[in-house]
Amino acid sequence: MASTPPQTSKKVRNNSGSGQTVKFARRTSSGRYVSLSRDNIELSGELSGDYSNYTVHIPPTPDNQPMATKAEEQYVSNSLFTGGFNSVTRAHLMDKVIDSDVTHPQMAGAKGSSCAMPACDGKVMKDERGKDVMPCECRFKICRDCFMDAQKETGLCPGCKEQYKIGDLDDDTPDFSSGALPLPAPGKGQRGNNNMSMMKRNQNGEFDHNRWLFETQGTYGYGNAYWPQDEMYGDDMDEGMGGGMVETADKPWRPLSRRIPIPAAIISPYRLLIAIRFVVLCFFLTWRIRNPNEDAIWLWLMSIICELWFGFSWILDQIPKLCPINRSTDLEVLRDKFDMPSPSNPTGRSDLPGIDLFVSTADPEKEPPLVTANTMLSILAVDYPVEKVSCYLSDDGGALLSFEAMAEAASFADLWVPFCRKHNIEPRNPDTYFSLKIDPTKNKSRIDFVKDRRKIKREYDEFKVRINGLPDSIRRRSDAFNAREEMKALKQMRESGSDPMEPVKVLKATWMADGTHWPGTWAAATREHSKGDHAGILQVMLKPPSSDPLIGNDSDKIIDFSETDTRLPMFVYVSREKRPGYDHNKKAGAMNALVRASAILSNGPFILNLDCDHYIYNCKAIREGMCFMMDRGGEDICYIQFPQRFEGIDPSDRYANNNTVFFDGNMRALDGVQGPVYVGTGTMFRRFALYGFDPPNPDKILEKKESETEALTTSDFDPDLDVTQLPKRFGNSTLLAESIPIAEFQGRPLADHPAVKYGRPPGALRVPRDPLDATTVAESVSVISCWYEDKTEWGDRVGWIYGSVTEDVVTGYRMHNRGWRSVYCITKRDSFRGSAPINLTDRLHQVLRWATGSVEIFFSRNNAILASKRLKFLQRLAYLNVGIYPFTSLFLILYCFLPAFSLFSGQFIVRTLSISFLVYLLMITICLIGLAVLEVKWSGIGLEEWWRNEQWWLISGTSSHLYAVVQGILKVIAGIEISFTLTTKSGGDDNDDIYADLYIVKWSSLMIPPIVIAMVNIIAIVVAFVRTIYQAVPQWSKLIGGAFFSFWVLAHLYPFAKGLMGRRGKTPTIVFVWAGLIAITISLLWTAINPNSGPVAAAEGVGGGGFQFP
């Protein structure tokens, strides 16, 4: 089996001379500041005494490696990295990140006790447990700066005046088995060299693998930590210990997931009814074409055209539903395979692959920071190995409010995450948890739960107050610092003899908690500090945790965590660089920036993306997804799509916000074909699939390699891609290119079964990851710059695809078109929950955006008609329907007017209501009802939800979809971008009502077509009824036929009418005036075109026979 190349140590790689130079700007107590956005800082004259720029360079020598590594990692986590196009990447050392105290040792700004050096106010670094790090055995407390100075000058400890050496702590027993597999020290266990044994211990007294690798020039790679050789253990070990598959080979193999077919009693009649309805529909349309209404040929022609399109649209929607399936997972088997202790893994270190979680936000005013903070807290508390989780927040607005809100969330996570682990809390969104209307003590057995919950609830209330007070706090802080700068500038003007009447010119900057300029967007936008013009920003809020659990105690926190792991996942704040003149591609561009930055920092083989208002409702959701990715045959799964579930929806779900017909019906059906479409959030991606590669073909790849241990390269996955073309596809980052085969290897299923041809050996992912260093973080800053994607395939083939407002559907389509498959994961407990607009106007605009994206897809090269042969036929129909469904609005809106036209004219779509017509209509209706009932059965949705979906289909089809088609055609033909904005707003009075938004009426032009349709049909019914009464020979059959279809239209528009009424009839009068004017105009126009008078019409009973309005 071919393997990945061994992952080169970051320390060796970053000091090879190819890495970036990082300049740290230290701010002294004078309070002066030089803008971080400038390309160069002139350290001359007065400023030279306040700042010093230096390059971080840690020589990887055995004497200083552990302390240097800890020091650099501490500085990385305490530094705000900025950079971008044509500018130097700078690491601004921050004294404090937020105004409140920081307690967790992983968090940025965490410091130990005071340095013991005279005249130094620095702080001693903390280790993973929050204890002071002392580099000398004499326990002399020294900060990082003083330590580096002592090393550079004399190499002597200022305390004991002896050479620095690692303290020999006899009470700390080295744990040589804490790794994935035992790594023998040089000499295969010989302990003759006491000094070498001392040098291979880290600060916790554990065996230092990094030091051993340096001294022995070893590597973590295939055949070493991944696959231990048989002779490694000598003759004393059991024969079964020689291979890496011992633990799983001795146990019966069990799958991680199962495919559960729909019961035949439901799916067989369902398929039969689809076939029957298809046949009946063909006969009906044939009969309709052969029997035109000669008396109203125009009415017949319009109706038959619409019905032919509806039949075609029904086929596109119904045929992909032929193969619905259900799936189940087995979390116990996942735990046994990846997390259980074994002879080679006595501590039970997890062998699960890493995962990077992405959350995106753009505007703290529209997306409240408290909502985003709660989402991040639910992610940080997820039930997954802590060292395998990395969280990334993309702030596309570059707002200090979002930055400090995330810092506050990281600080509160110090209490919230261990509390969730200790008491097995669900859900792990604190706002949702404390809002539950159930007994919180249910299923809780620990006697201290009530006391802990009371404490954490008080802390959360204070946390909310701090978050809500951040805007005012930032404003007051910025005003104070700006006033100080103005006073300084005024003083300088007086000293220089300038005109005192001249106004003082000082930029109204936004200031951080440590008294320095925020490099992102300022409240008073200016050049290089606005939403579309600011430097790239990256802050490691929480540095990577240690590989082994860190059990808390009963004294450090307000809650006793003495039996709880207190580690927190890695958390990174990212705001990509934005500059005028660059197309930043909105959310898709932000996601691609996170893909590149995370590849360098953590390189998790899987990525889970969430919207800022979608939080993790089921803490085991990631494990559920891993059951599919790690199962046999999972190597060709590009993503796992979870259903979207929503909170705050009105009980009647008036506007079908839950969209259960799509998520529980259509998506479950596609799961039986090639997989569900990507819907933008709640999706677990395989990173390798996002890079634009085809799914692996084990047979072809293994044929190219003579040895199973020969390293794989990117050309093995794509024959057309060689090393020289890597910059063209992925950019010029070497670290990013090197991470690709590593991510591919780590994302493979476990090779624990002979049928697994393309897997990885057990134990390969138990190796601890390297700590972060400045050069690596600087590289990640460079890949989020605005110029990085120039002349690359990002957005075209790699990552999220650009060019559509529905970039999610296009991205998923490209993967399926390359032969990948996806899986739909419905869990017993909802995996994720979020919010949805319950206001009519907001809902219409949401659907407008989706439909506009579908029209763009139809007119682009992403149209399923142009798909490759790798896209299955039913999947092709589903994607074709995605691009075509908005065009149904053109026929739907005409068909909704046909009943009114029929009533006005006295004609019908057929000449007479013959028996053939009624029989066909009855059979189609019975098939429709049967299909609806059976679909409700196999999908698990309610009949009322199905009906709500039908109503909303007509409402959106006559409004949002119609506008989307017009907008798409204008864009394609004339290149005109049209945006529909709200012009009139009305607010609700009851702020305590959680459904207050449901009753708010906001005027929008999208409301005009449904209103006109409703009013025209109502007027037509009244006119036709009155005319029929006054006829000499009343034609009741034609009245009933036309009135029935008019009532069918009005019944579908009922939720829309309720939305217009609001709570107290607050619909703007202009809405009814315009709609009534249009309806009356159409009615009068029809009367002028086809006047109902004349003796012939009266004799035949067709016209009004001298009919007049009463």
PDB file of N, CA and C in Angstrom, residues 51-80:
ATOM      1  N   TYR A  51      10.096  51.499  20.351  1.00  0.00           N
ATOM      2  CA  TYR A  51       9.811  50.252  19.645  1.00  0.00           C
ATOM      3  C   TYR A  51      11.112  49.566  19.267  1.00  0.00           C
ATOM      4  N   SER A  52      11.019  48.272  19.209  1.00  0.00           N
ATOM      5  CA  SER A  52      12.135  47.492  18.669  1.00  0.00           C
ATOM      6  C   SER A  52      11.550  46.392  17.802  1.00  0.00           C
ATOM      7  N   ASN A  53      12.044  46.282  16.588  1.00  0.00           N
ATOM      8  CA  ASN A  53      11.617  45.219  15.669  1.00  0.00           C
ATOM      9  C   ASN A  53      12.703  44.156  15.640  1.00  0.00           C
ATOM     10  N   TYR A  54      12.294  42.911  15.734  1.00  0.00           N
ATOM     11  CA  TYR A  54      13.298  41.857  15.694  1.00  0.00           C
ATOM     12  C   TYR A  54      12.692  40.655  14.998  1.00  0.00           C
ATOM     13  N   THR A  55      13.550  39.800  14.537  1.00  0.00           N
ATOM     14  CA  THR A  55      13.121  38.601  13.836  1.00  0.00           C
ATOM     15  C   THR A  55      13.203  37.410  14.777  1.00  0.00           C
ATOM     16  N   VAL A  56      12.115  36.632  14.831  1.00  0.00           N
ATOM     17  CA  VAL A  56      12.104  35.436  15.664  1.00  0.00           C
ATOM     18  C   VAL A  56      12.940  34.364  14.982  1.00  0.00           C
ATOM     19  N   HIS A  57      13.982  33.912  15.647  1.00  0.00           N
ATOM     20  CA  HIS A  57      14.817  32.851  15.094  1.00  0.00           C
ATOM     21  C   HIS A  57      15.216  31.941  16.241  1.00  0.00           C
ATOM     22  N   ILE A  58      14.661  30.746  16.240  1.00  0.00           N
ATOM     23  CA  ILE A  58      14.944  29.794  17.306  1.00  0.00           C
ATOM     24  C   ILE A  58      15.836  28.698  16.753  1.00  0.00           C
ATOM     25  N   PRO A  59      17.121  28.689  17.058  1.00  0.00           N
ATOM     26  CA  PRO A  59      17.982  27.619  16.535  1.00  0.00           C
ATOM     27  C   PRO A  59      17.600  26.285  17.147  1.00  0.00           C
ATOM     28  N   PRO A  60      17.418  25.256  16.333  1.00  0.00           N
ATOM     29  CA  PRO A  60      16.964  23.960  16.846  1.00  0.00           C
ATOM     30  C   PRO A  60      18.094  23.134  17.422  1.00  0.00           C
ATOM     31  N   THR A  61      18.737  23.642  18.439  1.00  0.00           N
ATOM     32  CA  THR A  61      19.811  22.897  19.083  1.00  0.00           C
ATOM     33  C   THR A  61      19.257  22.152  20.273  1.00  0.00           C
ATOM     34  N   PRO A  62      19.874  21.028  20.624  1.00  0.00           N
ATOM     35  CA  PRO A  62      19.341  20.248  21.745  1.00  0.00           C
ATOM     36  C   PRO A  62      19.345  21.018  23.056  1.00  0.00           C
ATOM     37  N   ASP A  63      20.231  21.990  23.221  1.00  0.00           N
ATOM     38  CA  ASP A  63      20.322  22.679  24.499  1.00  0.00           C
ATOM     39  C   ASP A  63      19.123  23.581  24.775  1.00  0.00           C
ATOM     40  N   ASN A  64      18.542  24.165  23.740  1.00  0.00           N
ATOM     41  CA  ASN A  64      17.488  25.140  24.008  1.00  0.00           C
ATOM     42  C   ASN A  64      16.162  24.777  23.344  1.00  0.00           C
ATOM     43  N   GLN A  65      16.030  23.605  22.767  1.00  0.00           N
ATOM     44  CA  GLN A  65      14.832  23.309  22.005  1.00  0.00           C
ATOM     45  C   GLN A  65      13.565  23.301  22.854  1.00  0.00           C
ATOM     46  N   PRO A  66      13.483  22.611  23.989  1.00  0.00           N
ATOM     47  CA  PRO A  66      12.208  22.602  24.700  1.00  0.00           C
ATOM     48  C   PRO A  66      11.779  23.990  25.155  1.00  0.00           C
ATOM     49  N   MET A  67      12.668  24.737  25.801  1.00  0.00           N
ATOM     50  CA  MET A  67      12.299  26.062  26.277  1.00  0.00           C
ATOM     51  C   MET A  67      12.021  26.993  25.112  1.00  0.00           C
ATOM     52  N   ALA A  68      12.833  26.900  24.062  1.00  0.00           N
ATOM     53  CA  ALA A  68      12.616  27.759  22.903  1.00  0.00           C
ATOM     54  C   ALA A  68      11.285  27.446  22.243  1.00  0.00           C
ATOM     55  N   THR A  69      10.962  26.160  22.169  1.00  0.00           N
ATOM     56  CA  THR A  69       9.693  25.783  21.564  1.00  0.00           C
ATOM     57  C   THR A  69       8.527  26.329  22.362  1.00  0.00           C
ATOM     58  N   LYS A  70       8.592  26.180  23.686  1.00  0.00           N
ATOM     59  CA  LYS A  70       7.524  26.705  24.530  1.00  0.00           C
ATOM     60  C   LYS A  70       7.451  28.221  24.447  1.00  0.00           C
ATOM     61  N   ALA A  71       8.620  28.846  24.414  1.00  0.00           N
ATOM     62  CA  ALA A  71       8.637  30.310  24.357  1.00  0.00           C
ATOM     63  C   ALA A  71       8.021  30.812  23.064  1.00  0.00           C
ATOM     64  N   GLU A  72       8.417  30.184  21.954  1.00  0.00           N
ATOM     65  CA  GLU A  72       7.880  30.649  20.690  1.00  0.00           C
ATOM     66  C   GLU A  72       6.390  30.369  20.587  1.00  0.00           C
ATOM     67  N   GLU A  73       5.964  29.210  21.064  1.00  0.00           N
ATOM     68  CA  GLU A  73       4.540  28.908  21.024  1.00  0.00           C
ATOM     69  C   GLU A  73       3.753  29.885  21.878  1.00  0.00           C
ATOM     70  N   GLN A  74       4.316  30.247  23.018  1.00  0.00           N
ATOM     71  CA  GLN A  74       3.650  31.225  23.884  1.00  0.00           C
ATOM     72  C   GLN A  74       3.567  32.579  23.191  1.00  0.00           C
ATOM     73  N   TYR A  75       4.621  32.958  22.510  1.00  0.00           N
ATOM     74  CA  TYR A  75       4.606  34.247  21.814  1.00  0.00           C
ATOM     75  C   TYR A  75       3.658  34.225  20.623  1.00  0.00           C
ATOM     76  N   VAL A  76       3.588  33.098  19.958  1.00  0.00           N
ATOM     77  CA  VAL A  76       2.654  32.992  18.838  1.00  0.00           C
ATOM     78  C   VAL A  76       1.227  33.175  19.315  1.00  0.00           C
ATOM     79  N   SER A  77       0.877  32.545  20.434  1.00  0.00           N
ATOM     80  CA  SER A  77      -0.486  32.658  20.939  1.00  0.00           C
ATOM     81  C   SER A  77      -0.774  34.026  21.526  1.00  0.00           C
ATOM     82  N   ASN A  78       0.250  34.793  21.871  1.00  0.00           N
ATOM     83  CA  ASN A  78       0.053  36.129  22.421  1.00  0.00           C
ATOM     84  C   ASN A  78       0.269  37.223  21.385  1.00  0.00           C
ATOM     85  N   SER A  79       0.334  36.861  20.121  1.00  0.00           N
ATOM     86  CA  SER A  79       0.632  37.830  19.076  1.00  0.00           C
ATOM     87  C   SER A  79      -0.512  37.910  18.082  1.00  0.00           C
ATOM     88  N   LEU A  80      -0.786  39.112  17.666  1.00  0.00           N
ATOM     89  CA  LEU A  80      -1.759  39.372  16.607  1.00  0.00           C
ATOM     90  C   LEU A  80      -0.981  39.528  15.299  1.00  0.00           C
TER      91      LEU A  80
END
